[in-house]
Coordinates of C-alpha atoms and ligand atoms in Angstrom, one line a residue:
X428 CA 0.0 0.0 0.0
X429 CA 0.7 3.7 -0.8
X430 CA 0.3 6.3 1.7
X431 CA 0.2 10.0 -0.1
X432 CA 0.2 13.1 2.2
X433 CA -1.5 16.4 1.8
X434 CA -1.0 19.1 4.5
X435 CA -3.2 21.8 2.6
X436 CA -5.3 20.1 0.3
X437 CA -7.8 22.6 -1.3
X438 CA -11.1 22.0 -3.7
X439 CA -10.1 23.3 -6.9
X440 CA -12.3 25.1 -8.2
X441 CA -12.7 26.3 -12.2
X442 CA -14.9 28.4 -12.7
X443 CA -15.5 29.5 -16.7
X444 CA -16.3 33.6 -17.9
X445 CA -16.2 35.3 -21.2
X446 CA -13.5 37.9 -19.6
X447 CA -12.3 38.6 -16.1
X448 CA -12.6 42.2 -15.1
X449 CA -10.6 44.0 -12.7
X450 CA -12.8 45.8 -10.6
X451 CA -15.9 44.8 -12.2
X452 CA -19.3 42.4 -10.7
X453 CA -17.7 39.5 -12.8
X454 CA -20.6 36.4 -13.7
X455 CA -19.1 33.3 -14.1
X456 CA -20.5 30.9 -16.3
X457 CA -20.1 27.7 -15.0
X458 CA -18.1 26.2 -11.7
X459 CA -17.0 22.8 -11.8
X460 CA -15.5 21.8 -8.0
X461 CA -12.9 18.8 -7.3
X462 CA -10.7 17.7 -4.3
X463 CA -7.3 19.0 -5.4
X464 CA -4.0 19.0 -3.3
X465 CA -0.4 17.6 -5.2
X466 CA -0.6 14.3 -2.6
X467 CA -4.5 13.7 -3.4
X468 CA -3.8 14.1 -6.8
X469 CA -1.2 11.0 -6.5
X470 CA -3.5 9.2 -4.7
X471 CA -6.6 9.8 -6.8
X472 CA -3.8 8.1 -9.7
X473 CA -2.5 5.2 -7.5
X474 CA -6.3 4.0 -7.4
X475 CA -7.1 4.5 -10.9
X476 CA -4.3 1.9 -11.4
X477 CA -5.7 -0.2 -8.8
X478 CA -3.1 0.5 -6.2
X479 CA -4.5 0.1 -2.4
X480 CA -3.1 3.6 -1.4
X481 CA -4.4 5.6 1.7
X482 CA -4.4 9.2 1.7
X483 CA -3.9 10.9 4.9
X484 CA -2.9 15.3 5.8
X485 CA -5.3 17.7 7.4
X486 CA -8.8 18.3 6.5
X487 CA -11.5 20.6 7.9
X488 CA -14.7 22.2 8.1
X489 CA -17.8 21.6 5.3
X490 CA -14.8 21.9 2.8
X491 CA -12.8 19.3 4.6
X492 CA -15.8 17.1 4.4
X493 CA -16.8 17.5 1.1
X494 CA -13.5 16.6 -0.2
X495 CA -13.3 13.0 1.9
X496 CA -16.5 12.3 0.3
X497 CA -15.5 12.9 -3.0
X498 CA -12.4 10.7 -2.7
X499 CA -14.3 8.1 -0.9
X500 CA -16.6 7.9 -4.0
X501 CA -13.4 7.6 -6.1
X502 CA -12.5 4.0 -3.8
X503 CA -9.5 6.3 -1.9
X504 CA -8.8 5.5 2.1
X505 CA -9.2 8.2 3.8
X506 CA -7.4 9.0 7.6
X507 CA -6.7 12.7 7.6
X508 CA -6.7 14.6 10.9
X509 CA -9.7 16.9 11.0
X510 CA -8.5 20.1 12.1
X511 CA -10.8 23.3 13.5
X512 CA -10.4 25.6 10.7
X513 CA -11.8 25.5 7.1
X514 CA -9.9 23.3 4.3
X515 CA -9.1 25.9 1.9
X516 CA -10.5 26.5 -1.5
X517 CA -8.4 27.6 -5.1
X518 CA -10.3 28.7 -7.6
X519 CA -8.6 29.0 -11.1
X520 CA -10.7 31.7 -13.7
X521 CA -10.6 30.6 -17.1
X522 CA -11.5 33.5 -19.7
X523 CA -12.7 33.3 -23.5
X524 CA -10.4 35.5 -24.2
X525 CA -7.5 33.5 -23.0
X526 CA -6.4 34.6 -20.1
X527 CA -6.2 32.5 -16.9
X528 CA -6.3 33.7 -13.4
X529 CA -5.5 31.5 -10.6
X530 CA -6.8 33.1 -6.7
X531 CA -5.0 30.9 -4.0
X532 CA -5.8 30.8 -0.5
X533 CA -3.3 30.8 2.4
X534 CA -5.1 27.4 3.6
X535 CA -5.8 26.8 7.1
X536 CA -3.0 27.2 10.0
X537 CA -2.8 24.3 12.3
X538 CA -2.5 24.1 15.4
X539 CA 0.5 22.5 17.8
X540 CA -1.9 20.3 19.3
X541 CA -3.5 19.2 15.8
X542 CA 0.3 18.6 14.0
X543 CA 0.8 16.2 17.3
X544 CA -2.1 14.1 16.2
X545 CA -0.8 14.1 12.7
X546 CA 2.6 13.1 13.9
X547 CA 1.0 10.0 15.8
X548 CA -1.3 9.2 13.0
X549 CA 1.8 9.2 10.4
X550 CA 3.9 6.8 12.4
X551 CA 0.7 4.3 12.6
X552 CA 0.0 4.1 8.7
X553 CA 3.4 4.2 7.4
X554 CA 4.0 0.8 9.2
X555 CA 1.7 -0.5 7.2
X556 CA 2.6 0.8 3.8
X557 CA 5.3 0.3 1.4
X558 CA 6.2 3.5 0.7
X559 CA 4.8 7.5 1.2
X560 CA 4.8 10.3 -1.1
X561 CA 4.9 13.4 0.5
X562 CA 4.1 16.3 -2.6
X563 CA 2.9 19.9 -2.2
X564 CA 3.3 22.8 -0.2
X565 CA 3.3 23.3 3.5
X566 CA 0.2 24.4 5.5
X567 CA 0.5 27.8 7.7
X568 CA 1.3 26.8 11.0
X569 CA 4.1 24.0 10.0
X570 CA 7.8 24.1 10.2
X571 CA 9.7 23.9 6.8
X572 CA 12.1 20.9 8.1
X573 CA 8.1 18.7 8.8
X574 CA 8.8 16.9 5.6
X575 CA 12.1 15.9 7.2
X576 CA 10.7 14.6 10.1
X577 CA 8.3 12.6 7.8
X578 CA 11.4 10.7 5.9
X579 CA 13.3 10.2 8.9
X580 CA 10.2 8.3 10.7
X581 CA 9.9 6.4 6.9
X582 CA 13.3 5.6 7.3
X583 CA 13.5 4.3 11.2
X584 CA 10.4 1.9 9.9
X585 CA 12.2 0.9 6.8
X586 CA 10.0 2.2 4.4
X587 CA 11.0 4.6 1.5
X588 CA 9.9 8.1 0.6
X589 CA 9.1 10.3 -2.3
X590 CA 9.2 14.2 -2.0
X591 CA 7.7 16.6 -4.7
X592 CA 7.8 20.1 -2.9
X593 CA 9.3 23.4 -3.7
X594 CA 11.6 26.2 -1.8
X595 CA 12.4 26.0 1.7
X596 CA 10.6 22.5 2.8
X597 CA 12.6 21.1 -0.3
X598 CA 15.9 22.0 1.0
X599 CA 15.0 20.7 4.6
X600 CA 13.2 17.5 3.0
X601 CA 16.7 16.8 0.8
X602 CA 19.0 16.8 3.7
X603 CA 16.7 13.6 5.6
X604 CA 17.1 12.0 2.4
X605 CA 14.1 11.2 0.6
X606 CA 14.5 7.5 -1.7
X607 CA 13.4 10.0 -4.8
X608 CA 13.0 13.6 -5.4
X609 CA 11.1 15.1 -8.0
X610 CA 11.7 18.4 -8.8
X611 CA 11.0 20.5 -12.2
X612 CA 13.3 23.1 -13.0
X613 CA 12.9 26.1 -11.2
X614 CA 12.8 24.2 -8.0
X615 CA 15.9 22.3 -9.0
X616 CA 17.3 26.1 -9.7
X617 CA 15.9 27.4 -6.2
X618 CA 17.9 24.4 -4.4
X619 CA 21.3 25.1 -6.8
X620 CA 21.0 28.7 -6.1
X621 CA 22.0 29.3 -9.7
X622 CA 20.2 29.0 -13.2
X623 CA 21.0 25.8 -14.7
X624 CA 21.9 26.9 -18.3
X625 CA 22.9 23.7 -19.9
X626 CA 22.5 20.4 -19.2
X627 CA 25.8 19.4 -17.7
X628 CA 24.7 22.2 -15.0
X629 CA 21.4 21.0 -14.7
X630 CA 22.8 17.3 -13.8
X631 CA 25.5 18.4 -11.5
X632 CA 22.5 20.5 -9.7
X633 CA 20.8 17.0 -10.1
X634 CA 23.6 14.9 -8.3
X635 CA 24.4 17.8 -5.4
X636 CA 20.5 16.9 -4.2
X637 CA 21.6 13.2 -3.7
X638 CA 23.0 12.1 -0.4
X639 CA 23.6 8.6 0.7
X640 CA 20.2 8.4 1.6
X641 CA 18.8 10.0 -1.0
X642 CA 19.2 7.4 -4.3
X643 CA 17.0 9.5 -7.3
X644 CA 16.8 13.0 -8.1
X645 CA 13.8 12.9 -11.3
X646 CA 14.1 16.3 -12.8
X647 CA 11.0 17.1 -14.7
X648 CA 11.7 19.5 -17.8
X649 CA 8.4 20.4 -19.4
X650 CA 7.2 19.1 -22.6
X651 CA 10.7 18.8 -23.3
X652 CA 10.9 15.1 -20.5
X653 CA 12.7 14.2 -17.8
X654 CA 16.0 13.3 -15.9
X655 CA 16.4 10.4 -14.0
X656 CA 19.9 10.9 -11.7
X657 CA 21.9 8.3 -9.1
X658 CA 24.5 8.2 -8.3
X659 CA 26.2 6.0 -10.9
X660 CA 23.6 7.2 -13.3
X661 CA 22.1 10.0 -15.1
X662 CA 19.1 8.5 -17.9
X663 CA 17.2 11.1 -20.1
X664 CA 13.8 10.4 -22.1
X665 CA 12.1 12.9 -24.3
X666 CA 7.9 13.1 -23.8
X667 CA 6.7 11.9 -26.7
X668 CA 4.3 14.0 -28.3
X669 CA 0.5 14.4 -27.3
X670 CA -2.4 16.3 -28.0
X671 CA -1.7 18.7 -24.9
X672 CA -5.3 20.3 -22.9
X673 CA -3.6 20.9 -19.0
X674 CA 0.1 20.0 -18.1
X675 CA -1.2 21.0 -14.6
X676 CA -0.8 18.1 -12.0
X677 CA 1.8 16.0 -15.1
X678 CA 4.0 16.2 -12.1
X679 CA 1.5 14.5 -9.6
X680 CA 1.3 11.6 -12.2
X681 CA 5.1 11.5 -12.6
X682 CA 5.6 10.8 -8.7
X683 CA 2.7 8.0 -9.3
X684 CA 4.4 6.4 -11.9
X685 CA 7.5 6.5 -9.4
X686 CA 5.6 5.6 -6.5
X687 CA 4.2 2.7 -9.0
X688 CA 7.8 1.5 -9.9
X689 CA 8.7 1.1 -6.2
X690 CA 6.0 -1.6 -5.5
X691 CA 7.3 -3.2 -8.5
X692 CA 11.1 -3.2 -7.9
X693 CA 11.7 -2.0 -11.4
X694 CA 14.8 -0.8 -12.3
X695 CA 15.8 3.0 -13.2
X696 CA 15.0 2.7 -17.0
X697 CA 11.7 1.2 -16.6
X698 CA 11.2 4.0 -13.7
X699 CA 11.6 7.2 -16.0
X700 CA 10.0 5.3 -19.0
X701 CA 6.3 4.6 -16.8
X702 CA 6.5 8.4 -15.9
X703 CA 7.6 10.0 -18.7
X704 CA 4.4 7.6 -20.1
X705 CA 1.8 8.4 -17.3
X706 CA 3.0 12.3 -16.8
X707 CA 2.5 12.8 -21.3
X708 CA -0.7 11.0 -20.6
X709 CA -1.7 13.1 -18.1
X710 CA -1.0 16.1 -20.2
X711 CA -4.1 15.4 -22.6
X712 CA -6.7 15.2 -20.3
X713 CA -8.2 18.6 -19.0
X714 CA -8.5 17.8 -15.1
X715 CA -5.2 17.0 -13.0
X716 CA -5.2 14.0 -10.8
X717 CA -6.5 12.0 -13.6
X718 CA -4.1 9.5 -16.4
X719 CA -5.9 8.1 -19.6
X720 CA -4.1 4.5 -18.6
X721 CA -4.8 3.2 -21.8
X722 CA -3.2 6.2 -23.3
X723 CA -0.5 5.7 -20.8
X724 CA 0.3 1.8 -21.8
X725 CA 0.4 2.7 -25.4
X726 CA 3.1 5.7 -24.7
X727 CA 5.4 3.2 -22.5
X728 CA 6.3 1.8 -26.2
X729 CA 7.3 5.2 -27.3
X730 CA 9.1 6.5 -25.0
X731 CA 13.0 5.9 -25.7
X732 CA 15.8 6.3 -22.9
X733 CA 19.4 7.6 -23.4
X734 CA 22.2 7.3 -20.9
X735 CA 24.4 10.2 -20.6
Ligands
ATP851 N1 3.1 19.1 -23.0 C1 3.6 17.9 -22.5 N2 3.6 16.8 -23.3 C2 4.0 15.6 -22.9 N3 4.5 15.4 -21.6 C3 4.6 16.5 -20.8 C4 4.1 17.8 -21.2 N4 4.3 18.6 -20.1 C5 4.8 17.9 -19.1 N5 5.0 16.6 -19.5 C6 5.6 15.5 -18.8 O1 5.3 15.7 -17.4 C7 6.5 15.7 -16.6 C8 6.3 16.7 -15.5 O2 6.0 17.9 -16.0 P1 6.5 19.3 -15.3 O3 8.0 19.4 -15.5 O4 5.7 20.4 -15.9 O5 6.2 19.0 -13.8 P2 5.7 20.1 -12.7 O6 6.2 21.5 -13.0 O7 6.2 19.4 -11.4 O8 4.2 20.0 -12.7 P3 3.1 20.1 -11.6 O9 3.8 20.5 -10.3 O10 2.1 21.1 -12.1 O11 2.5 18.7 -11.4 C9 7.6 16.2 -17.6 O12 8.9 15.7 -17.2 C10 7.2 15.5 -18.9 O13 7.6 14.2 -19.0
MG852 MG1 5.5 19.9 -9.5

């Protein structure tokens, strides 16, 4: 089993206009709602590929409980901590004429008391799962080393870890030594402290987040594919090309495919070829947290690998 963590999940919300005014009583056509949050996302993939995977973080208030219904209804195990405050809500704005406007929320803060229960509830379900997968940003309220603390409990239960964050919970998550890290560019670039102009830079950036504890560093370039780094290997695969609607989330469905590969013991090839295939997938469908798998199976064909 999988367990995926969210600490500020959100429902996504998209709503639909003919233009966004500044200023302006703005009527929005249509609203579509669904749980969103990088580690539900995962999750809301594991089970599509019938993967037993639990999702656990912080949820609260009638948002909190909407979303557990929703992923119940999807076949997801739930066990989040239900905190006082509301679950937050995004809400993304997409114009006719083009434009789209994205209006985040903070999210919740969370209490000492509340991250205590979390703590507890971690340590129970990662005994009984193969591996967690710890993606997205922090709540309000939590230190940036938390995700740390997560790997290093992993770690004293022998299980392994996957982090997909950005800024400062990246660079305290990388020194526990997650078993893979997936970063895109700009967060590999935030870590280096330097722009990674070409590709030697960008793998030396690559093999500076490895520890001996930390085996992969998967650096996701765009539509351009990915990097898969060790430390006696660096593997590159280009995405093969699809008919692209939202690349939003293609990095949830890369840390999937990864999280996929670990239950399966593959080797690194086969690793970076399942999420090159899954994350392409994921880039033609419009909502994130979702892979076309036959889409997916058919890509794992295409997509070629090159050692560098
Ligand atoms: N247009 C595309 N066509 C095919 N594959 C894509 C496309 N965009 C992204 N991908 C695949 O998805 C992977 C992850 O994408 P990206 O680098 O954008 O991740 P990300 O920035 O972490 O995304 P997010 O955090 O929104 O999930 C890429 O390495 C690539 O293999
Ligand atoms: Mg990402």
């Amino acid at each position: 089993m999988i367990l995926t963590v969210t600490l500020n999940p959100a429902i996504d919300k998209t709503y639909r206009v003919q233009e966004l005014v500044l200023g302006h009583v703005n009527r929005m056509k249509s609203i579509e709602n669904i749980p969103g949050g990088k580690g539900i996302n995962v999750g809301k993939i594991l089970c599509q590929c019938s993967c037993p995977v639990t999702a656990t973080g912080f949820l609260g208030g009638y948002t909190g409980r909407w979303i557990e219904e929703r992923l119940k209804e999807t076949g997801l195990v739930c066990d989040f901590v239900h905190i006082g405050a509301d679950t937050r809500c995004s809400m993304n704005v997409v114009a006719d004429n083009g434009y789209v406007t994205e209006i985040l929320e903070p999210g919740p803060w969370i209490k000492p008391e509340e991250r205590l229960v979390f703590f507890g509830k971690y340590r129970e379900l990662i005994q009984k799962c193969d591996l967690a997968v710890l993606s997205g940003s922090m709540a309000p309220g939590l230190a940036e080393d938390l995700y740390a603390d997560l790997i290093e409990i992993a770690r004293d239960f022998g299980k392994r870890t996957i982090l997909d964050t950005s800024a400062e919970g990246l660079v305290q998550g990388l020194k526990a030594g997650p078993w893979l890290v997936k970063p895109n560019r700009r967060e590999l670039e935030y870590v280096a402290g330097h722009r990674c102009r070409s590709q030697e830079e960008l793998l030396d950036a690559a093999r500076n987040m490895l520890s001996d504890r930390a085996e992969w560093a998967a650096v996701s370039v765009g539509e351009k594919g990915m990097y898969l780094v060790g430390a006696k290997t660096a593997l590159f695969a280009a995405a093969p090309k699809v008919d692209t609607v939202n690349t939003v989330g293609c990095g949830d469905s890369a840390c999937a495919a990864f999280a996929l590969s670990a239950l399966k013991n593959e080797g690194p090839k086969q690793m970076l070829v399942r999420a090159v295939a899954m994350s392409a997938a994921s880039a033609s469908t419009f909502e994130s947290g979702s892979v076309p798998l036959k889409l997916a199976q058919d890509l794992m064909d295409q997509v070629k690998v090159v050692s560098l």
